[in-house]
């Protein structure tokens, strides 16, 4: 111990002083070069960008010099100098991603839990939900009109012949089931039966045409330009007042389930999935 105090310690102090002096001169030279060649938008940006190098001058923070050495090595690697083995770099990136994912997951989960607690306990959560719904009314109307066009219009168009035929048959059957008309036509000699047949045929075609006429306005339009009737329906639905207990419960349920779904997704450890894939590849 006495040997260290008398011989080694002064040498360490002197070496440290020379090294600190070298760091200060090197930083000042680099700062001057950055100012001359305008490496940064402002001359005083240099010490803020290289804060770890400034702090590394302090003896008690000398561990930051390792951080600087790592950055220098990484920059040399980016320039094409393979001074870092690829396996080391890959492993370093993996653990960096693990750390960042764990930190970000904790932050996001904390924020999500805070939002959920705020919505459950705050007296203004209903206003927040109402504002949320009001903000998306136009988008909801557009989406609903497109859905009606894609589903209802397509199905009506496919079922139109069957529906027209069925309505025509119903009208025809209704004429046949009207005994007064049948008795009246039978009073007409010779042509009474023919007139009855023609009336039934006309009634059936009339039912088919009426059905087609009612359906045609609802099968027009396209995905890019929905039917005006569907647009009107969607607009009216989107303007519904949600000051209703069941509607409010529905909106709250959707919001809370969405938050919970996001929370579950955030809790998934992506780095564990990467490890599993690597283990499977090795097998």
mmCIF file of C-alpha atoms in Angstrom:
data_model
loop_
_atom_site.group_PDB
_atom_site.id
_atom_site.type_symbol
_atom_site.label_atom_id
_atom_site.label_comp_id
_atom_site.label_asym_id
_atom_site.label_seq_id
_atom_site.Cartn_x
_atom_site.Cartn_y
_atom_site.Cartn_z
ATOM 1 C CA UNK A 1 0.000 0.000 0.000
ATOM 2 C CA UNK A 2 2.838 2.356 0.836
ATOM 3 C CA UNK A 3 4.474 1.537 -2.515
ATOM 4 C CA UNK A 4 1.259 2.491 -4.330
ATOM 5 C CA UNK A 5 0.946 5.784 -2.472
ATOM 6 C CA UNK A 6 4.527 6.809 -2.990
ATOM 7 C CA UNK A 7 5.262 5.513 -6.483
ATOM 8 C CA UNK A 8 2.147 4.451 -8.448
ATOM 9 C CA UNK A 9 -0.458 6.963 -7.322
ATOM 10 C CA UNK A 10 1.479 10.070 -8.443
ATOM 11 C CA UNK A 11 2.141 8.399 -11.773
ATOM 12 C CA UNK A 12 -1.580 7.577 -12.169
ATOM 13 C CA UNK A 13 -2.550 11.161 -11.334
ATOM 14 C CA UNK A 14 -0.030 12.543 -13.827
ATOM 15 C CA UNK A 15 -1.130 10.144 -16.552
ATOM 16 C CA UNK A 16 -4.775 10.974 -15.895
ATOM 17 C CA UNK A 17 -4.013 14.695 -16.085
ATOM 18 C CA UNK A 18 -2.183 14.312 -19.402
ATOM 19 C CA UNK A 19 -5.006 12.156 -20.750
ATOM 20 C CA UNK A 20 -7.657 14.660 -19.661
ATOM 21 C CA UNK A 21 -5.641 17.435 -21.271
ATOM 22 C CA UNK A 22 -5.460 15.436 -24.475
ATOM 23 C CA UNK A 23 -9.255 14.897 -24.416
ATOM 24 C CA UNK A 24 -9.890 18.603 -23.889
ATOM 25 C CA UNK A 25 -7.570 19.620 -26.742
ATOM 26 C CA UNK A 26 -9.035 16.939 -29.020
ATOM 27 C CA UNK A 27 -12.597 18.095 -28.297
ATOM 28 C CA UNK A 28 -11.697 21.749 -28.877
ATOM 29 C CA UNK A 29 -10.031 20.901 -32.198
ATOM 30 C CA UNK A 30 -13.036 18.863 -33.328
ATOM 31 C CA UNK A 31 -15.365 21.642 -32.198
ATOM 32 C CA UNK A 32 -13.379 24.174 -34.235
ATOM 33 C CA UNK A 33 -13.448 21.883 -37.280
ATOM 34 C CA UNK A 34 -17.212 21.440 -36.943
ATOM 35 C CA UNK A 35 -17.656 25.226 -36.777
ATOM 36 C CA UNK A 36 -15.423 25.867 -39.799
ATOM 37 C CA UNK A 37 -17.045 23.194 -41.965
ATOM 38 C CA UNK A 38 -20.535 23.838 -40.534
ATOM 39 C CA UNK A 39 -21.201 20.262 -39.511
ATOM 40 C CA UNK A 40 -24.124 21.477 -37.390
ATOM 41 C CA UNK A 41 -26.724 24.189 -37.879
ATOM 42 C CA UNK A 42 -25.414 26.204 -34.902
ATOM 43 C CA UNK A 43 -21.856 26.484 -33.590
ATOM 44 C CA UNK A 44 -22.898 25.660 -30.020
ATOM 45 C CA UNK A 45 -24.646 22.383 -30.954
ATOM 46 C CA UNK A 46 -21.401 20.396 -30.751
ATOM 47 C CA UNK A 47 -21.148 20.021 -26.928
ATOM 48 C CA UNK A 48 -24.817 19.019 -26.689
ATOM 49 C CA UNK A 49 -24.519 16.392 -29.408
ATOM 50 C CA UNK A 50 -21.297 15.007 -27.894
ATOM 51 C CA UNK A 51 -22.415 15.354 -24.261
ATOM 52 C CA UNK A 52 -21.019 11.963 -23.279
ATOM 53 C CA UNK A 53 -17.534 13.005 -24.403
ATOM 54 C CA UNK A 54 -17.747 16.218 -22.376
ATOM 55 C CA UNK A 55 -18.810 14.330 -19.256
ATOM 56 C CA UNK A 56 -16.146 11.666 -19.842
ATOM 57 C CA UNK A 57 -13.497 14.300 -19.083
ATOM 58 C CA UNK A 58 -14.568 14.222 -15.425
ATOM 59 C CA UNK A 59 -12.510 11.499 -13.675
ATOM 60 C CA UNK A 60 -15.501 10.092 -11.787
ATOM 61 C CA UNK A 61 -17.377 9.658 -15.088
ATOM 62 C CA UNK A 62 -14.541 8.037 -16.980
ATOM 63 C CA UNK A 63 -16.751 5.008 -17.703
ATOM 64 C CA UNK A 64 -18.397 7.123 -20.413
ATOM 65 C CA UNK A 65 -15.154 6.801 -22.377
ATOM 66 C CA UNK A 66 -16.118 3.193 -23.039
ATOM 67 C CA UNK A 67 -19.379 4.490 -24.458
ATOM 68 C CA UNK A 68 -17.435 6.781 -26.760
ATOM 69 C CA UNK A 69 -15.157 3.913 -27.798
ATOM 70 C CA UNK A 70 -18.208 1.830 -28.671
ATOM 71 C CA UNK A 71 -19.662 4.646 -30.793
ATOM 72 C CA UNK A 72 -16.345 5.124 -32.613
ATOM 73 C CA UNK A 73 -16.162 1.391 -33.310
ATOM 74 C CA UNK A 74 -19.736 1.351 -34.607
ATOM 75 C CA UNK A 75 -19.095 4.331 -36.905
ATOM 76 C CA UNK A 76 -16.008 2.633 -38.290
ATOM 77 C CA UNK A 77 -18.114 -0.452 -38.902
ATOM 78 C CA UNK A 78 -20.677 1.652 -40.802
ATOM 79 C CA UNK A 79 -17.849 3.058 -42.937
ATOM 80 C CA UNK A 80 -16.899 -0.466 -43.968
ATOM 81 C CA UNK A 81 -14.156 -1.299 -41.491
ATOM 82 C CA UNK A 82 -15.069 -4.726 -40.088
ATOM 83 C CA UNK A 83 -13.551 -4.183 -36.657
ATOM 84 C CA UNK A 84 -16.587 -5.661 -34.894
ATOM 85 C CA UNK A 85 -17.381 -9.336 -35.552
ATOM 86 C CA UNK A 86 -20.778 -9.782 -37.163
ATOM 87 C CA UNK A 87 -21.869 -12.172 -34.410
ATOM 88 C CA UNK A 88 -21.024 -9.587 -31.730
ATOM 89 C CA UNK A 89 -22.884 -6.876 -33.603
ATOM 90 C CA UNK A 90 -25.931 -9.079 -34.110
ATOM 91 C CA UNK A 91 -25.973 -10.084 -30.452
ATOM 92 C CA UNK A 92 -25.525 -6.482 -29.367
ATOM 93 C CA UNK A 93 -28.417 -5.353 -31.528
ATOM 94 C CA UNK A 94 -30.577 -8.152 -30.156
ATOM 95 C CA UNK A 95 -29.958 -7.215 -26.518
ATOM 96 C CA UNK A 96 -30.403 -3.542 -27.358
ATOM 97 C CA UNK A 97 -33.800 -4.371 -28.842
ATOM 98 C CA UNK A 98 -34.637 -6.461 -25.763
ATOM 99 C CA UNK A 99 -33.841 -3.559 -23.433
ATOM 100 C CA UNK A 100 -35.714 -1.013 -25.552
ATOM 101 C CA UNK A 101 -38.728 -3.311 -25.931
ATOM 102 C CA UNK A 102 -38.917 -3.980 -22.192
ATOM 103 C CA UNK A 103 -38.639 -0.272 -21.391
ATOM 104 C CA UNK A 104 -41.163 0.788 -24.027
ATOM 105 C CA UNK A 105 -43.578 -1.976 -23.006
ATOM 106 C CA UNK A 106 -43.489 -0.831 -19.388
ATOM 107 C CA UNK A 107 -44.110 2.763 -20.403
ATOM 108 C CA UNK A 108 -46.948 1.901 -22.800
ATOM 109 C CA UNK A 109 -48.655 -0.460 -20.326
ATOM 110 C CA UNK A 110 -48.429 2.181 -17.600
ATOM 111 C CA UNK A 111 -49.952 4.780 -19.921
ATOM 112 C CA UNK A 112 -52.728 2.392 -21.004
ATOM 113 C CA UNK A 113 -53.554 1.508 -17.390
ATOM 114 C CA UNK A 114 -53.631 5.206 -16.558
ATOM 115 C CA UNK A 115 -56.011 5.930 -19.432
ATOM 116 C CA UNK A 116 -58.266 3.045 -18.412
ATOM 117 C CA UNK A 117 -58.308 4.186 -14.780
ATOM 118 C CA UNK A 118 -59.017 7.756 -15.858
ATOM 119 C CA UNK A 119 -61.966 6.668 -18.000
ATOM 120 C CA UNK A 120 -63.367 4.521 -15.200
ATOM 121 C CA UNK A 121 -63.064 7.084 -12.419
ATOM 122 C CA UNK A 122 -63.239 10.467 -14.116
ATOM 123 C CA UNK A 123 -66.542 12.320 -14.077
ATOM 124 C CA UNK A 124 -65.850 13.616 -17.574
ATOM 125 C CA UNK A 125 -65.349 10.219 -19.226
ATOM 126 C CA UNK A 126 -68.825 10.390 -20.806
ATOM 127 C CA UNK A 127 -67.919 13.676 -22.459
ATOM 128 C CA UNK A 128 -64.711 12.086 -23.744
ATOM 129 C CA UNK A 129 -66.675 9.170 -25.211
ATOM 130 C CA UNK A 130 -69.216 11.541 -26.780
ATOM 131 C CA UNK A 131 -66.424 13.609 -28.322
ATOM 132 C CA UNK A 132 -64.847 10.405 -29.609
ATOM 133 C CA UNK A 133 -68.097 9.332 -31.272
ATOM 134 C CA UNK A 134 -68.777 12.804 -32.694
ATOM 135 C CA UNK A 135 -65.288 12.930 -34.171
ATOM 136 C CA UNK A 136 -65.885 9.678 -36.091
ATOM 137 C CA UNK A 137 -69.485 10.195 -37.221
ATOM 138 C CA UNK A 138 -68.561 11.121 -40.801
ATOM 139 C CA UNK A 139 -66.161 8.182 -41.086
ATOM 140 C CA UNK A 140 -68.818 5.866 -39.654
ATOM 141 C CA UNK A 141 -71.377 7.127 -42.200
ATOM 142 C CA UNK A 142 -68.973 6.580 -45.096
ATOM 143 C CA UNK A 143 -68.043 3.103 -43.887
ATOM 144 C CA UNK A 144 -71.662 2.070 -43.299
ATOM 145 C CA UNK A 145 -72.667 3.265 -46.791
ATOM 146 C CA UNK A 146 -69.846 1.222 -48.343
ATOM 147 C CA UNK A 147 -70.838 -1.856 -46.325
ATOM 148 C CA UNK A 148 -74.476 -1.552 -47.394
ATOM 149 C CA UNK A 149 -73.364 -1.154 -51.001
ATOM 150 C CA UNK A 150 -71.076 -4.182 -50.836
ATOM 151 C CA UNK A 151 -73.477 -6.484 -48.982
ATOM 152 C CA UNK A 152 -77.116 -5.444 -49.246
ATOM 153 C CA UNK A 153 -76.983 -4.175 -52.835
ATOM 154 C CA UNK A 154 -75.114 -7.273 -54.007
ATOM 155 C CA UNK A 155 -77.521 -9.616 -52.245
ATOM 156 C CA UNK A 156 -80.601 -7.769 -53.544
ATOM 157 C CA UNK A 157 -79.242 -7.941 -57.080
ATOM 158 C CA UNK A 158 -78.654 -11.679 -56.745
ATOM 159 C CA UNK A 159 -82.087 -12.332 -55.233
ATOM 160 C CA UNK A 160 -84.055 -9.940 -57.481
ATOM 161 C CA UNK A 161 -85.213 -12.578 -60.030
ATOM 162 C CA UNK A 162 -86.329 -14.966 -57.292
ATOM 163 C CA UNK A 163 -88.124 -12.233 -55.348
ATOM 164 C CA UNK A 164 -89.867 -10.917 -58.481
ATOM 165 C CA UNK A 165 -90.993 -14.399 -59.464
ATOM 166 C CA UNK A 166 -92.201 -15.137 -55.956
ATOM 167 C CA UNK A 167 -94.220 -11.908 -55.701
ATOM 168 C CA UNK A 168 -95.714 -12.580 -59.144
ATOM 169 C CA UNK A 169 -96.772 -16.043 -58.012
ATOM 170 C CA UNK A 170 -98.330 -14.565 -54.881
ATOM 171 C CA UNK A 171 -100.364 -12.087 -56.958
ATOM 172 C CA UNK A 172 -101.407 -14.880 -59.308
ATOM 173 C CA UNK A 173 -102.449 -17.036 -56.371
ATOM 174 C CA UNK A 174 -104.351 -14.108 -54.870
ATOM 175 C CA UNK A 175 -106.353 -13.751 -58.099
ATOM 176 C CA UNK A 176 -107.088 -17.463 -58.114
ATOM 177 C CA UNK A 177 -108.181 -17.291 -54.488
ATOM 178 C CA UNK A 178 -110.702 -14.536 -55.245
ATOM 179 C CA UNK A 179 -113.940 -16.488 -55.927
ATOM 180 C CA UNK A 180 -115.941 -13.361 -56.709
ATOM 181 C CA UNK A 181 -113.699 -12.566 -59.696
ATOM 182 C CA UNK A 182 -113.819 -16.163 -60.911
ATOM 183 C CA UNK A 183 -117.618 -16.304 -60.666
ATOM 184 C CA UNK A 184 -117.959 -12.964 -62.447
ATOM 185 C CA UNK A 185 -115.731 -14.030 -65.341
ATOM 186 C CA UNK A 186 -117.583 -17.310 -65.746
ATOM 187 C CA UNK A 187 -120.763 -15.358 -66.400
ATOM 188 C CA UNK A 188 -119.147 -14.131 -69.609
ATOM 189 C CA UNK A 189 -119.765 -16.758 -72.278
ATOM 190 C CA UNK A 190 -116.967 -18.215 -74.423
ATOM 191 C CA UNK A 191 -114.188 -15.709 -73.485
ATOM 192 C CA UNK A 192 -114.656 -15.716 -69.708
ATOM 193 C CA UNK A 193 -112.072 -18.436 -69.099
ATOM 194 C CA UNK A 194 -109.593 -16.788 -71.457
ATOM 195 C CA UNK A 195 -110.019 -13.431 -69.736
ATOM 196 C CA UNK A 196 -109.445 -15.105 -66.365
ATOM 197 C CA UNK A 197 -106.209 -16.637 -67.655
ATOM 198 C CA UNK A 198 -105.048 -13.308 -69.067
ATOM 199 C CA UNK A 199 -105.806 -11.503 -65.810
ATOM 200 C CA UNK A 200 -103.771 -14.049 -63.889
ATOM 201 C CA UNK A 201 -100.867 -13.664 -66.322
ATOM 202 C CA UNK A 202 -101.067 -9.880 -66.178
ATOM 203 C CA UNK A 203 -101.249 -9.959 -62.382
ATOM 204 C CA UNK A 204 -98.156 -12.132 -62.172
ATOM 205 C CA UNK A 205 -96.154 -9.886 -64.513
ATOM 206 C CA UNK A 206 -97.439 -6.835 -62.658
ATOM 207 C CA UNK A 207 -96.180 -8.254 -59.355
ATOM 208 C CA UNK A 208 -92.802 -9.044 -60.915
ATOM 209 C CA UNK A 209 -92.471 -5.555 -62.408
ATOM 210 C CA UNK A 210 -93.471 -3.843 -59.164
ATOM 211 C CA UNK A 211 -90.913 -5.879 -57.244
ATOM 212 C CA UNK A 212 -88.190 -5.075 -59.768
ATOM 213 C CA UNK A 213 -89.142 -1.409 -59.632
ATOM 214 C CA UNK A 214 -88.858 -1.387 -55.857
ATOM 215 C CA UNK A 215 -85.505 -3.198 -55.817
ATOM 216 C CA UNK A 216 -83.799 -1.386 -58.727
ATOM 217 C CA UNK A 217 -83.144 1.870 -56.798
ATOM 218 C CA UNK A 218 -81.280 -0.122 -54.128
ATOM 219 C CA UNK A 219 -78.969 -2.116 -56.416
ATOM 220 C CA UNK A 220 -77.484 0.877 -58.215
ATOM 221 C CA UNK A 221 -74.158 2.448 -57.284
ATOM 222 C CA UNK A 222 -70.639 1.080 -56.809
ATOM 223 C CA UNK A 223 -68.036 0.664 -54.089
ATOM 224 C CA UNK A 224 -66.440 4.006 -54.955
ATOM 225 C CA UNK A 225 -69.792 5.809 -55.357
ATOM 226 C CA UNK A 226 -72.358 4.190 -53.018
ATOM 227 C CA UNK A 227 -76.078 4.397 -53.673
ATOM 228 C CA UNK A 228 -77.635 7.666 -52.517
ATOM 229 C CA UNK A 229 -80.242 5.732 -50.520
ATOM 230 C CA UNK A 230 -77.518 3.937 -48.584
ATOM 231 C CA UNK A 231 -75.696 7.219 -48.051
ATOM 232 C CA UNK A 232 -78.879 8.726 -46.617
ATOM 233 C CA UNK A 233 -79.453 5.715 -44.346
ATOM 234 C CA UNK A 234 -75.850 5.793 -43.155
ATOM 235 C CA UNK A 235 -76.023 9.534 -42.530
ATOM 236 C CA UNK A 236 -79.191 9.174 -40.445
ATOM 237 C CA UNK A 237 -77.700 6.317 -38.432
ATOM 238 C CA UNK A 238 -74.488 8.260 -37.790
ATOM 239 C CA UNK A 239 -76.525 11.185 -36.440
ATOM 240 C CA UNK A 240 -78.140 9.065 -33.728
ATOM 241 C CA UNK A 241 -77.988 10.641 -30.290
ATOM 242 C CA UNK A 242 -75.961 8.425 -27.977
ATOM 243 C CA UNK A 243 -77.558 9.879 -24.837
ATOM 244 C CA UNK A 244 -78.939 6.433 -24.277
ATOM 245 C CA UNK A 245 -77.920 4.011 -21.572
ATOM 246 C CA UNK A 246 -77.505 1.018 -23.856
ATOM 247 C CA UNK A 247 -75.661 3.001 -26.539
ATOM 248 C CA UNK A 248 -73.323 4.472 -23.928
ATOM 249 C CA UNK A 249 -72.658 0.996 -22.555
ATOM 250 C CA UNK A 250 -71.935 -0.230 -26.084
ATOM 251 C CA UNK A 251 -69.469 2.594 -26.771
ATOM 252 C CA UNK A 252 -67.782 2.118 -23.382
ATOM 253 C CA UNK A 253 -67.487 -1.615 -24.001
ATOM 254 C CA UNK A 254 -65.878 -1.031 -27.410
ATOM 255 C CA UNK A 255 -63.414 1.511 -25.993
ATOM 256 C CA UNK A 256 -62.382 -0.609 -22.996
ATOM 257 C CA UNK A 257 -62.086 -3.799 -25.043
ATOM 258 C CA UNK A 258 -59.948 -1.943 -27.591
ATOM 259 C CA UNK A 259 -57.676 -0.673 -24.814
ATOM 260 C CA UNK A 260 -57.419 -4.166 -23.336
ATOM 261 C CA UNK A 261 -56.631 -5.654 -26.760
ATOM 262 C CA UNK A 262 -53.813 -3.128 -27.227
ATOM 263 C CA UNK A 263 -52.516 -3.930 -23.742
ATOM 264 C CA UNK A 264 -52.426 -7.663 -24.493
ATOM 265 C CA UNK A 265 -50.612 -7.032 -27.774
ATOM 266 C CA UNK A 266 -48.027 -4.827 -26.069
ATOM 267 C CA UNK A 267 -47.371 -7.507 -23.422
ATOM 268 C CA UNK A 268 -46.282 -9.970 -26.116
ATOM 269 C CA UNK A 269 -42.507 -10.336 -25.945
ATOM 270 C CA UNK A 270 -41.253 -10.073 -29.502
ATOM 271 C CA UNK A 271 -37.701 -10.960 -28.466
ATOM 272 C CA UNK A 272 -38.962 -14.274 -27.057
ATOM 273 C CA UNK A 273 -40.533 -15.046 -30.431
ATOM 274 C CA UNK A 274 -37.187 -14.276 -32.105
ATOM 275 C CA UNK A 275 -35.394 -16.642 -29.716
ATOM 276 C CA UNK A 276 -37.918 -19.395 -30.435
ATOM 277 C CA UNK A 277 -37.421 -18.951 -34.182
ATOM 278 C CA UNK A 278 -33.643 -19.084 -33.751
ATOM 279 C CA UNK A 279 -33.898 -22.247 -31.632
ATOM 280 C CA UNK A 280 -36.161 -23.874 -34.220
ATOM 281 C CA UNK A 281 -33.719 -22.921 -36.986
ATOM 282 C CA UNK A 282 -30.853 -24.536 -35.053
ATOM 283 C CA UNK A 283 -32.862 -27.738 -34.624
#
